[in-house]
Short mmCIF file of C-alpha atoms in Angstrom, two decimals:
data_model
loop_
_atom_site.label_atom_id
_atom_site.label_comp_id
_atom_site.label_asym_id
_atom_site.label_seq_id
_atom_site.Cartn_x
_atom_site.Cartn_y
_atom_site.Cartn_z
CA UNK A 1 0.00 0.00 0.00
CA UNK A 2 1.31 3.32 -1.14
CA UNK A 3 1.31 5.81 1.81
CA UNK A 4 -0.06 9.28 0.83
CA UNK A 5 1.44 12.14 2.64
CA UNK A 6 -0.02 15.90 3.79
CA UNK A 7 0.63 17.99 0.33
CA UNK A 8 2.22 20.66 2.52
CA UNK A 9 3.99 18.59 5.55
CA UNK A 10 5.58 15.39 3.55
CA UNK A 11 6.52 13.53 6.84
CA UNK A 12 2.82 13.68 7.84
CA UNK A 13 0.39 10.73 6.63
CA UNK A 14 -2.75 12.43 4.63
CA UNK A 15 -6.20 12.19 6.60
CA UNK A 16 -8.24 14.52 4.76
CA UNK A 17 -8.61 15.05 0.95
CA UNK A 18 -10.08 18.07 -1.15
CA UNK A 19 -11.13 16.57 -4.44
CA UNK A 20 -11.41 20.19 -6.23
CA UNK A 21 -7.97 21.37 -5.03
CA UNK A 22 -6.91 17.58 -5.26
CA UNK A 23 -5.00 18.20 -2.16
CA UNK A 24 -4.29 15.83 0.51
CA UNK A 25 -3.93 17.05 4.05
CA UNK A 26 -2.85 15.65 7.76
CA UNK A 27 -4.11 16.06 10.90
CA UNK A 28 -1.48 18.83 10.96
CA UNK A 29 -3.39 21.28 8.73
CA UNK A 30 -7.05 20.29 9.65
CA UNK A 31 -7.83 21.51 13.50
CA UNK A 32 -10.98 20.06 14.62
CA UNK A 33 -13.70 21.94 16.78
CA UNK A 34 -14.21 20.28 19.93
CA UNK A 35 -17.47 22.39 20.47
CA UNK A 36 -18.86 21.25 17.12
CA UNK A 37 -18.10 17.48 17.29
CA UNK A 38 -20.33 16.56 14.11
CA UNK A 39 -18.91 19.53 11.66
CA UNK A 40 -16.90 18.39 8.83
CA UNK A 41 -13.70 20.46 8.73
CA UNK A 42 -13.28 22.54 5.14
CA UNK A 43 -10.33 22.92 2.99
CA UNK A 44 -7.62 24.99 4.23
CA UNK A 45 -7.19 26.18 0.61
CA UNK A 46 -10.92 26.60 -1.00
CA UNK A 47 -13.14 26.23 2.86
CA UNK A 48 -15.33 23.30 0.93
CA UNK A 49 -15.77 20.16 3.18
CA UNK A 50 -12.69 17.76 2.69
CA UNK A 51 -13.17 14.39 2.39
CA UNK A 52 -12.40 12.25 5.91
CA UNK A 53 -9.23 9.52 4.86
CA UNK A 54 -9.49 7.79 8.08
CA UNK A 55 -6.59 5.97 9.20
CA UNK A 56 -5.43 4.69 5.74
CA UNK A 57 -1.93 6.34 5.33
CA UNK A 58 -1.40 6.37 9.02
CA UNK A 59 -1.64 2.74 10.42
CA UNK A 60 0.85 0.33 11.58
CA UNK A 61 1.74 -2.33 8.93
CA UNK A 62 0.19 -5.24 10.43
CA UNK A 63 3.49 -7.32 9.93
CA UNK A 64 5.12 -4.83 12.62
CA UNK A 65 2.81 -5.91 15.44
CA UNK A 66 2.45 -9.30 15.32
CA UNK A 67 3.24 -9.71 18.98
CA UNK A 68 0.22 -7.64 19.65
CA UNK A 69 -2.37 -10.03 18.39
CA UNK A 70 -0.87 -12.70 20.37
CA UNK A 71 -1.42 -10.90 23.34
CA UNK A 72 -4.74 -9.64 21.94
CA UNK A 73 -5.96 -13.27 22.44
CA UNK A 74 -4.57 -13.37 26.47
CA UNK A 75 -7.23 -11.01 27.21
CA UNK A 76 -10.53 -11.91 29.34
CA UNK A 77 -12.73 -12.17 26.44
CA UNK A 78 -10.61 -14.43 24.72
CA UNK A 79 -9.84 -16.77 27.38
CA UNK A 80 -13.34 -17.10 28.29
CA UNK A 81 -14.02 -18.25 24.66
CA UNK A 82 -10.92 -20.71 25.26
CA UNK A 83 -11.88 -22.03 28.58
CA UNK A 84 -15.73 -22.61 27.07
CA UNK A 85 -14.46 -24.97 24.84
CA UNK A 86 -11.98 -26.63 26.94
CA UNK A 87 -14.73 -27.13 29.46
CA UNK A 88 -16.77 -28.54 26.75
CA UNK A 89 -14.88 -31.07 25.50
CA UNK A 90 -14.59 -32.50 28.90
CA UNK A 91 -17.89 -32.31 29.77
CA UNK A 92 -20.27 -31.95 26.94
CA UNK A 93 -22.11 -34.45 25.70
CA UNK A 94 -22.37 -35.72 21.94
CA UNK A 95 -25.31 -33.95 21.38
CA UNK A 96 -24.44 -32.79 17.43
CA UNK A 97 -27.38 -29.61 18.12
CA UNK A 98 -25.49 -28.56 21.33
CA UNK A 99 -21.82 -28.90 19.54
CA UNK A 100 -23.64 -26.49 16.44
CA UNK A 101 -25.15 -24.07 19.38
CA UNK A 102 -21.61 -23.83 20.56
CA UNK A 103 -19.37 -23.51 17.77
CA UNK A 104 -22.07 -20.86 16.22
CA UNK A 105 -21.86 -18.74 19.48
CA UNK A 106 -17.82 -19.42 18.91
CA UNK A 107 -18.29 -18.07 14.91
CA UNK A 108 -20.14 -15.72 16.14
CA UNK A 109 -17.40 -14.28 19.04
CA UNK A 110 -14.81 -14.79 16.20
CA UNK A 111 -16.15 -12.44 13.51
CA UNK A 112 -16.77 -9.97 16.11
CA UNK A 113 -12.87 -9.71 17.14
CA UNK A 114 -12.80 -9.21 13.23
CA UNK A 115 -15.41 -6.60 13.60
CA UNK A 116 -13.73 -4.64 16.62
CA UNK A 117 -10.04 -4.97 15.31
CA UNK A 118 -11.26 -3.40 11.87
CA UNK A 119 -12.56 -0.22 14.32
CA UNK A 120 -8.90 0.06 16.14
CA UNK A 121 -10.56 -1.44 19.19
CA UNK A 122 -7.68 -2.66 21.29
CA UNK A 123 -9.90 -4.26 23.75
CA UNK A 124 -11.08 -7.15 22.75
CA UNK A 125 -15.06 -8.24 23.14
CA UNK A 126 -16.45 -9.69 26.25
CA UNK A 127 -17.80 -13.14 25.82
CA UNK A 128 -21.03 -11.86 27.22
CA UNK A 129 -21.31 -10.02 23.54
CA UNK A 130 -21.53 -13.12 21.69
CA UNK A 131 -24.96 -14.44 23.37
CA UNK A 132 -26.97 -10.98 22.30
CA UNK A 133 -27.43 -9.67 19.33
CA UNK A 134 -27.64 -10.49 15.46
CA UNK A 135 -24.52 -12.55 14.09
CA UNK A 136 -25.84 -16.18 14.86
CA UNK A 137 -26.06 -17.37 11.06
CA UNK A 138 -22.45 -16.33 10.46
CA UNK A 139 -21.43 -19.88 11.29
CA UNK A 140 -24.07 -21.58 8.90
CA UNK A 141 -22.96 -18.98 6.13
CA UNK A 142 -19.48 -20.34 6.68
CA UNK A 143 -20.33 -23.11 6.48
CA UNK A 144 -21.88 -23.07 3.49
CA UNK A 145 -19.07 -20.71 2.19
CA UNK A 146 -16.66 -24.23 2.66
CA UNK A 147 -19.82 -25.86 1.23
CA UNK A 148 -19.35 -23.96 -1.91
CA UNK A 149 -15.17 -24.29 -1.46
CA UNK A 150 -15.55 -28.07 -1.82
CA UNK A 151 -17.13 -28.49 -4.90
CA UNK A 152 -14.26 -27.58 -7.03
CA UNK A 153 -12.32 -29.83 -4.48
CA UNK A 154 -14.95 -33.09 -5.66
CA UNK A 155 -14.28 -31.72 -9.60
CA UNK A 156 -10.65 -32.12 -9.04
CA UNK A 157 -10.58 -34.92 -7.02
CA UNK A 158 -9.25 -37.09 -10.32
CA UNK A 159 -5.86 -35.61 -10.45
CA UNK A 160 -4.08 -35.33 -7.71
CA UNK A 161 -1.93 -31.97 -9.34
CA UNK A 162 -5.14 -30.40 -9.95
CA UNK A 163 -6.86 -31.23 -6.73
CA UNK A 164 -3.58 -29.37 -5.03
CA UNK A 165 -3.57 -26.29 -7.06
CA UNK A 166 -7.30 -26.43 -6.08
CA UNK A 167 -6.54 -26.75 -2.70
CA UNK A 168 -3.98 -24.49 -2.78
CA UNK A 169 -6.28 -21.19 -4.36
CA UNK A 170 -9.29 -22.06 -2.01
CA UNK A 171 -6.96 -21.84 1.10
CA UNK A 172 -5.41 -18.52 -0.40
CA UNK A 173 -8.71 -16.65 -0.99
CA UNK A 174 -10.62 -18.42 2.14
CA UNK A 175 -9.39 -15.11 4.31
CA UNK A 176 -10.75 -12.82 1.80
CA UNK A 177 -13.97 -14.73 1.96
CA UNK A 178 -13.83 -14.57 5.85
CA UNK A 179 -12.78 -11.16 5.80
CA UNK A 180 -15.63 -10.21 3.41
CA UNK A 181 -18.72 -12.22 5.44
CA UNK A 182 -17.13 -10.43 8.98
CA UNK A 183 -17.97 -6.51 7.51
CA UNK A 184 -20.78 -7.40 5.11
CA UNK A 185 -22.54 -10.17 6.70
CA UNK A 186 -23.89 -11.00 3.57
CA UNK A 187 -23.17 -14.44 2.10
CA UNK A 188 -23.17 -12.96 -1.31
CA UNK A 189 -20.48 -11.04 -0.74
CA UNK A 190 -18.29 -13.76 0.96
CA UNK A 191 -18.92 -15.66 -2.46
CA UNK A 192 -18.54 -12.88 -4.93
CA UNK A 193 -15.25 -13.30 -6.89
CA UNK A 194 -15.38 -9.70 -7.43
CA UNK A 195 -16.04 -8.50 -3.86
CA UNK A 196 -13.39 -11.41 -2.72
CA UNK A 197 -10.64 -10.09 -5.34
CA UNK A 198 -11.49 -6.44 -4.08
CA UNK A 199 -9.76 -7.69 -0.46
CA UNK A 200 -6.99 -9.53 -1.90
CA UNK A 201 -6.13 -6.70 -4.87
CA UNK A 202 -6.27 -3.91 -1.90
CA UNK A 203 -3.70 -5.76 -0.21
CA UNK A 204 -1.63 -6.70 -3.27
CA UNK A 205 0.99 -7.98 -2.99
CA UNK A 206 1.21 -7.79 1.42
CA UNK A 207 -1.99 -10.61 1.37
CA UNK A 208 0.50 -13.22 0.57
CA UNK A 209 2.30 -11.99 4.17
CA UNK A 210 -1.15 -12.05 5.63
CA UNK A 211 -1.97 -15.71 4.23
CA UNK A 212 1.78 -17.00 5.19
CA UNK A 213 0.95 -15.63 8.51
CA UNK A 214 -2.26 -16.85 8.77
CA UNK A 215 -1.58 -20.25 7.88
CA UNK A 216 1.05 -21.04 10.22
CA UNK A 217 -1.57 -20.42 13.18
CA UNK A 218 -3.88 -22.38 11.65
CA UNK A 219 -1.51 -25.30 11.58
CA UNK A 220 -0.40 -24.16 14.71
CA UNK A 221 -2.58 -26.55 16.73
CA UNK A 222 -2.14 -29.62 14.53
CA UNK A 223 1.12 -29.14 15.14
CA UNK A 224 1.03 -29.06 19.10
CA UNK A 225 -1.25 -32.03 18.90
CA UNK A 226 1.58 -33.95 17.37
CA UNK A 227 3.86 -33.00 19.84
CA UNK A 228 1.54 -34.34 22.84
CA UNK A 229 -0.43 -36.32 20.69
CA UNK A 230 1.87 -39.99 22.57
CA UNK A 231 2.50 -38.66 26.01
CA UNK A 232 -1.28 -37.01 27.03
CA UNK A 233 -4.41 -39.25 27.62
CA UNK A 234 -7.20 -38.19 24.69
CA UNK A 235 -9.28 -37.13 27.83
CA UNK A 236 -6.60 -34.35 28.09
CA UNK A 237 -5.60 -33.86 24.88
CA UNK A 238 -9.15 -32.83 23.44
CA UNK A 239 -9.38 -29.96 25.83
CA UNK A 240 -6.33 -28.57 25.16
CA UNK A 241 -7.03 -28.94 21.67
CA UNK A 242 -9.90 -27.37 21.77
CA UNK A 243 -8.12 -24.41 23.96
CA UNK A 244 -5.34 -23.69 21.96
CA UNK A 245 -7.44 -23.63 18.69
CA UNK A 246 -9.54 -21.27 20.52
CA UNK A 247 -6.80 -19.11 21.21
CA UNK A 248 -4.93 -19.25 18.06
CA UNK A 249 -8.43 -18.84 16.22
CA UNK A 250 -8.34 -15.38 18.01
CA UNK A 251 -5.12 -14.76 17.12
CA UNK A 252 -5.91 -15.11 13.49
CA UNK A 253 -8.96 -13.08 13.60
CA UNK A 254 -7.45 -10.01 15.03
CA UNK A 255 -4.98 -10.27 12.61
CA UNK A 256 -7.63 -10.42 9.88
CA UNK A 257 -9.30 -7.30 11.40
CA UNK A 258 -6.49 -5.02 12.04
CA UNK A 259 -5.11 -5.68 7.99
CA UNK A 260 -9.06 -4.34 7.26
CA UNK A 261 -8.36 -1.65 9.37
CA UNK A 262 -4.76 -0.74 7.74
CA UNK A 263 -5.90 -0.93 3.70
CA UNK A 264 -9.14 0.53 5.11
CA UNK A 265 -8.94 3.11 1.83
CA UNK A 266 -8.72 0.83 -0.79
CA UNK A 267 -11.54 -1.66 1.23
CA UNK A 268 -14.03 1.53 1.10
CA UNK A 269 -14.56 1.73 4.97
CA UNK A 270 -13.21 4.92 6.54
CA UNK A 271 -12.08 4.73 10.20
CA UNK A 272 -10.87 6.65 12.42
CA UNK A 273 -7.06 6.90 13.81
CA UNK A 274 -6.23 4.61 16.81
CA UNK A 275 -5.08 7.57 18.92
CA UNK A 276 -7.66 10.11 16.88
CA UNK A 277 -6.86 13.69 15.95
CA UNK A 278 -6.48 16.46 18.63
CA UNK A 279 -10.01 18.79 19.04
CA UNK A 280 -9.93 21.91 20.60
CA UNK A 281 -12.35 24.36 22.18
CA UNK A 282 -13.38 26.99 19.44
CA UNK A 283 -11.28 29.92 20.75
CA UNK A 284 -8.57 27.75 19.83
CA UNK A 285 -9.60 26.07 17.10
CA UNK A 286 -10.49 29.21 15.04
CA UNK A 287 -6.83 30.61 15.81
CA UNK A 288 -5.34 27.18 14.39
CA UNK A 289 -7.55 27.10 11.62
CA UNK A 290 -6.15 31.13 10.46
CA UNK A 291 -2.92 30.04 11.18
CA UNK A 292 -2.89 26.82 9.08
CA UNK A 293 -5.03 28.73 5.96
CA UNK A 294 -2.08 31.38 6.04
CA UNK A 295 0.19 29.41 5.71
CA UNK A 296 -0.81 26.96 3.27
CA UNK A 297 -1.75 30.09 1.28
CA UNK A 298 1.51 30.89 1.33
CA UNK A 299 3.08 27.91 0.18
CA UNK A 300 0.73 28.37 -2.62
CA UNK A 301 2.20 31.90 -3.31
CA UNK A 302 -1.04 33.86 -2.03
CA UNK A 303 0.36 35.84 0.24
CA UNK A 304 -1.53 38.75 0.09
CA UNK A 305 -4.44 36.14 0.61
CA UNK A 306 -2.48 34.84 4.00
CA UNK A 307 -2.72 38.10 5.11
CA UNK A 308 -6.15 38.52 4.93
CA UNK A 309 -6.87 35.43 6.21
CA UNK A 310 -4.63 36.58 9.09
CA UNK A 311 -6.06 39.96 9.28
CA UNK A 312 -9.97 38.54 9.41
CA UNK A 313 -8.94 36.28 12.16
CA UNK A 314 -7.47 39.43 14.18
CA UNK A 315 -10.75 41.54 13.70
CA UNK A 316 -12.01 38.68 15.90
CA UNK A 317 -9.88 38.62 18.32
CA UNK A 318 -7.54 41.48 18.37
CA UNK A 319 -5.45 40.69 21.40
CA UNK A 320 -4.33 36.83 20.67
CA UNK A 321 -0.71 37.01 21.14
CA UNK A 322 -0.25 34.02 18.18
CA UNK A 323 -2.43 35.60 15.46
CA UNK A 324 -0.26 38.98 15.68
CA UNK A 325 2.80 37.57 15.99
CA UNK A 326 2.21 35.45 12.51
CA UNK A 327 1.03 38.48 11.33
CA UNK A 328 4.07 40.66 11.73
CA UNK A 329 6.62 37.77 10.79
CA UNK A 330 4.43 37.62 7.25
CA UNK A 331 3.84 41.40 7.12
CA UNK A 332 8.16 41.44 7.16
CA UNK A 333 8.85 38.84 4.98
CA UNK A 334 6.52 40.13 2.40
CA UNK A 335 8.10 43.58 3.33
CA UNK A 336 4.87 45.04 3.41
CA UNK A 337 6.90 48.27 5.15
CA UNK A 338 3.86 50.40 6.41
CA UNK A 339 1.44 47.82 6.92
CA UNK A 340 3.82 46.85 9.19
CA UNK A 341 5.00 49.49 11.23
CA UNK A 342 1.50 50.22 11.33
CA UNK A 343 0.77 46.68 12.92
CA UNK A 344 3.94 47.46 15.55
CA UNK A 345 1.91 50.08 17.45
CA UNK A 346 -0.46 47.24 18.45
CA UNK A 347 1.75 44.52 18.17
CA UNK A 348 4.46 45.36 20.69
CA UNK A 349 3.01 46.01 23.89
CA UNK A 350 1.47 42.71 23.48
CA UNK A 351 4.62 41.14 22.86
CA UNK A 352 6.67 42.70 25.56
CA UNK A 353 4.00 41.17 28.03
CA UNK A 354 4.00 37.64 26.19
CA UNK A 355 7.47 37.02 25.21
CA UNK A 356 9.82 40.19 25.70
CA UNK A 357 12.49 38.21 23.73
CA UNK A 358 10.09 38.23 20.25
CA UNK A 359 9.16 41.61 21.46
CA UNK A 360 12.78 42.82 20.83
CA UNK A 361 13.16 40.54 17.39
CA UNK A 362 10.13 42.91 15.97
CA UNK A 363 11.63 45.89 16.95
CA UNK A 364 14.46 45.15 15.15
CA UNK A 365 12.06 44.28 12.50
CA UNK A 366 10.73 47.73 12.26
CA UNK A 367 14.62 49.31 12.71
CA UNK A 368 15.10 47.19 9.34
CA UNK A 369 12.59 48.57 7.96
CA UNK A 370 12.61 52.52 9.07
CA UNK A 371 16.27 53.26 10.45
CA UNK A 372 14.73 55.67 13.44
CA UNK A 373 11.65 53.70 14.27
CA UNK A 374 10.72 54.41 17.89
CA UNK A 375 7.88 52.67 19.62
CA UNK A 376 5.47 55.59 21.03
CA UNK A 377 4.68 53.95 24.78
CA UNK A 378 7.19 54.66 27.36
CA UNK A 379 6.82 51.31 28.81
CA UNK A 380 7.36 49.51 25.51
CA UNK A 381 10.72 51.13 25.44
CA UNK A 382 11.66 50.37 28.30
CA UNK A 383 10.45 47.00 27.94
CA UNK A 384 12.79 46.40 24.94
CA UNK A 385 15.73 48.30 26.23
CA UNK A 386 15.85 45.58 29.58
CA UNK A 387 15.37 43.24 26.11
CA UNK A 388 17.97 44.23 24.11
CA UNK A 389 20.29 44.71 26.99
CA UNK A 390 20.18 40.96 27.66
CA UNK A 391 21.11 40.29 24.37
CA UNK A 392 23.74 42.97 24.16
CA UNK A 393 22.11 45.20 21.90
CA UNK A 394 23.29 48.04 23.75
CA UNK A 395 23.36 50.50 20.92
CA UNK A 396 19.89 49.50 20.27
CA UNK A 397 18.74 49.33 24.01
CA UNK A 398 19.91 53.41 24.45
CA UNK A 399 18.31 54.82 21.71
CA UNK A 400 15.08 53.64 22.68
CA UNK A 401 15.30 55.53 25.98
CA UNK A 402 17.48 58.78 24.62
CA UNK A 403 15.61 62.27 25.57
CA UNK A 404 12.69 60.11 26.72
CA UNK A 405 11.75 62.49 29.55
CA UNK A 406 11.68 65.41 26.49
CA UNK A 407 9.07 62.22 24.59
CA UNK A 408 7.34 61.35 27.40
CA UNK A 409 7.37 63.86 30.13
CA UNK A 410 5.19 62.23 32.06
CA UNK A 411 6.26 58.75 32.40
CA UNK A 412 6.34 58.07 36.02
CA UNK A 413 9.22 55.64 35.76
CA UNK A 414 11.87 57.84 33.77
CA UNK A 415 14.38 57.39 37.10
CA UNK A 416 14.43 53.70 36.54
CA UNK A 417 14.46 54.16 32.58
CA UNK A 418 17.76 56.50 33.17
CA UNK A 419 19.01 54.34 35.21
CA UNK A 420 18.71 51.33 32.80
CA UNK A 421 20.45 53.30 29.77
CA UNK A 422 23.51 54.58 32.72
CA UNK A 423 24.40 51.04 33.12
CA UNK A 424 24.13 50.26 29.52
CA UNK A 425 26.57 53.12 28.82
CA UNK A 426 28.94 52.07 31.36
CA UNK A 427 28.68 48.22 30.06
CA UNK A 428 28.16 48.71 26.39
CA UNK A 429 30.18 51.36 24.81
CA UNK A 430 32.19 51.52 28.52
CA UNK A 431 31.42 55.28 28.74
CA UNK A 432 32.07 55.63 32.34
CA UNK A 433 31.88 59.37 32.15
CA UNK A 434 29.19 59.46 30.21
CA UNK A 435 27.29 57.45 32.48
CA UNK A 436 28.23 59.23 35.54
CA UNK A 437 26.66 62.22 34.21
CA UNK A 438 23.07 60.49 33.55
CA UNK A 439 22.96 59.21 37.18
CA UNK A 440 24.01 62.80 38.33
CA UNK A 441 21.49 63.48 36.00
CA UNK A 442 18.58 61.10 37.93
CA UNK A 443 19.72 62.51 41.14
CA UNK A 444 19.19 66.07 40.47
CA UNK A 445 15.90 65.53 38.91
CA UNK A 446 14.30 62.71 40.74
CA UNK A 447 16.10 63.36 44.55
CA UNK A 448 13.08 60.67 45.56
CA UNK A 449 15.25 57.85 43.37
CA UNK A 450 18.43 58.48 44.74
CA UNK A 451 18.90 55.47 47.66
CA UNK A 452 16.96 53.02 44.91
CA UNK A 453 18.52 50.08 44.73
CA UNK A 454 18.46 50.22 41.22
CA UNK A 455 21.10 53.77 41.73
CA UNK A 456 22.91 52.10 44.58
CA UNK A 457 23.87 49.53 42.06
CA UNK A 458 24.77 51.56 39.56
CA UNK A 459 27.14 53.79 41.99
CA UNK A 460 28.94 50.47 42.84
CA UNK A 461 29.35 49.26 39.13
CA UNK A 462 30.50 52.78 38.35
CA UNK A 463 32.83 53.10 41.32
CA UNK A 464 34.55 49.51 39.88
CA UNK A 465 34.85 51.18 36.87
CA UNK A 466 36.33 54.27 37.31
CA UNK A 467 40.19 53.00 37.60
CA UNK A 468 39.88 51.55 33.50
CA UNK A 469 38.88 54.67 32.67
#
């Protein structure tokens, strides 16, 4: 089976397909809304519904977890099944109406593991499930499914070549045939060549795995009969028989179901993942869903379109920290100049609040941009400056707080601002003097600052750094 991958995120199996944009997409570009369980997510590209992939492109080849099924068949529903028929070949009697009642209720357990593994179920059904509901005639339309199987069998039964190679292609399409009578139920379909070939041609040429596998548990129990077939009383060994088969029968079954639920695509039945997609509440969902358009309208080489998309989302909600940030990264690399010192105003007091380092990255967006830019509120200046000043953009850090009493006369934290750009002197450019005369400065003009701890700092650093000057 040929994987297909998200058309915009190659390392991400496809779950949703747009048939007019012919675009596959993961869960990666398709949010869903965990308010709105039942809506069918649209097209990042044209907003029609997309078509649901199920888990096709994203299960597990079955071959990789074969130890799985075995211990599929060690859980309680399973053993229950196994014990029944251990317990009823030592007690039964040889009533042939109870044996059919039995091995019907059996059938019927059977093609429900097939049932459950095709849905990703890794719990495995209660024996309890096997005495209620419909499902009953499944063993009498197997049984006239082998029926059917033997005729060719009697036909051939005068050469011994051709009775193998019938043998042989009855016992290779039998799990198609089982596989086809466990999701239709219909005995039509179990018998159609065409509906049989439809399971084996999905598979190609990974249903000779499943067969190979499939046949050695079927042989499986012959084979441990042999083995205690001399040394255990036939009191014993029926039982046991009867056990194992159980158990292996299991085995086989879940096997059958999960290949169903891997070529799902090709077989026409859409599941879900094993693990499912993430939902989330709207608020959240609606800012994913913006962020995922704009960028796959990007890829696509809309990006005034992305911008739109991102600028509808923000007339929503103005404030979300995510949307703006997305914004101003596209607004740059489209160099959209005004558009986006425009968006800066708003932009960077939200950032300095949210993430002061990405605050100080779009500044020196907009210095890139305009040479002289300056951020209007105080407080995002000095915001940036502390930024900058950790990443030892010193020259940057002081000319967002030069003259800012003359800019903002009536910013009650100036003292602390002047303070800030003293000590960036003094460890920046190493302008000792230059620095002593701002805090001189600070002291004349805000006495009330003087013993801040913020000054007595500064006094020490400058006092260490008087002798290099």
């Amino acid at each position: 089976m040929d994987i297909t991958h998200c058309h915009y995120h190659p390392a991400e199996p496809a779950t949703w397909h747009c048939a007019p944009c012919r675009r596959p997409y993961g869960d990666c570009c398709v949010p869903l809304n965990a308010d709105a369980p039942d809506q069918t997510p649209g097209c990042p590209l044209c907003r029609r519904e997309l078509t649901f992939l199920g888990a096709a492109n994203s299960a597990q080849p079955f071959w990789e977890r074969l130890p799985s099924f075995f211990r599929y068949g060690l859980q309680p529903g399973p053993l229950s099944l196994c014990a029944v028929l251990a317990l009823a070949g030592m007690f039964m009697p040889s009533s042939l109406l109870l044996w059919f009642l039995l091995f019907s209720l059996a059938t019927k357990y059977l093609y429900g593991v097939i049932e459950a593994c095709s849905q990703a179920e890794s719990r495995a059904p209660s024996l309890t499930s096997a005495f209620f509901g419909e499902g009953y005639s499944l063993f009498f339309k197997q049984l006239v499914v082998l029926l059917v199987a033997a005729i060719p069998l009697w036909l051939a039964r005068g050469s011994e070549t051709l009775y193998l190679l019938v043998d042989l292609a009855i016992m290779l399409v039998l799990p198609a045939s089982i596989i086809r009578l466990a999701l239709d139920k219909e005995l039509s379909a179990a018998l159609s060549p065409v509906q049989v070939g439809q399971v084996i041609g999905a598979m190609g040429w990974r249903y000779l795995i499943l067969f190979a596998f499939l046949f050695a548990l079927w042989q499986s129990p012959a084979y441990l009969a042999f083995f205690l077939g001399e040394g255990v009383p036939k009191a014993v060994l029926l039982p046991v028989m009867l056990f194992f088969s159980g158990y292996f029968s299991v085995v086989m079954c879940a096997l059958m179901g999960y290949a169903v639920f891997q070529y799902q695509g090709p077989l026409g039945y859409i599941v879900a993942t094993e693990d499912g997609a993430d939902a989330y509440p709207e608020a959240e969902w609606r800012r994913r869903v913006a962020l995922i358009e704009a960028e796959v309208r990007l890829k696509e080489g809309q990006g005034d379109s992305a911008l739109d998309t991102l600028a509808s989302a923000l007339e929503r909600t103005p404030e979300d920290f995510q949307l703006n940030e997305r914004f101003h990264r596209l607004l740059f690399a489209l160099r959209a100049r005004e558009r986006c010192l425009r968006h800066l105003a708003h932009y960077l007091p939200l950032a300095v609040r949210a993430n002061p380092a990405q605050a100080a990255t779009a500044f020196l967006n907009g210095r890139a941009l305009q040479a002289d830019y300056l951020p209007d509120d105080p407080a995002v200046c000095e915001a940036l400056a502390v930024s900058l000043s950790e990443r030892h953009k010193h020259r940057e850090a002081l000319s967002l707080l030069r003259n800012l009493h003359r800019r903002a006369p009536d910013y009650p934290f100036l003292a602390r601002a002047y303070l800030l750009a003293a000590r960036l002197l003094a460890e920046g450019p190493g302008d000792v003097e230059q620095a002593r005369k701002l805090l001189a400065f600070v002291q004349a003009r805000y006495p009330r600052n003087v013993q801040s701890p913020e000054a007595r700092q500064l006094e020490a650093l400058l006092t260490r750094l008087a002798p290099e000057t």
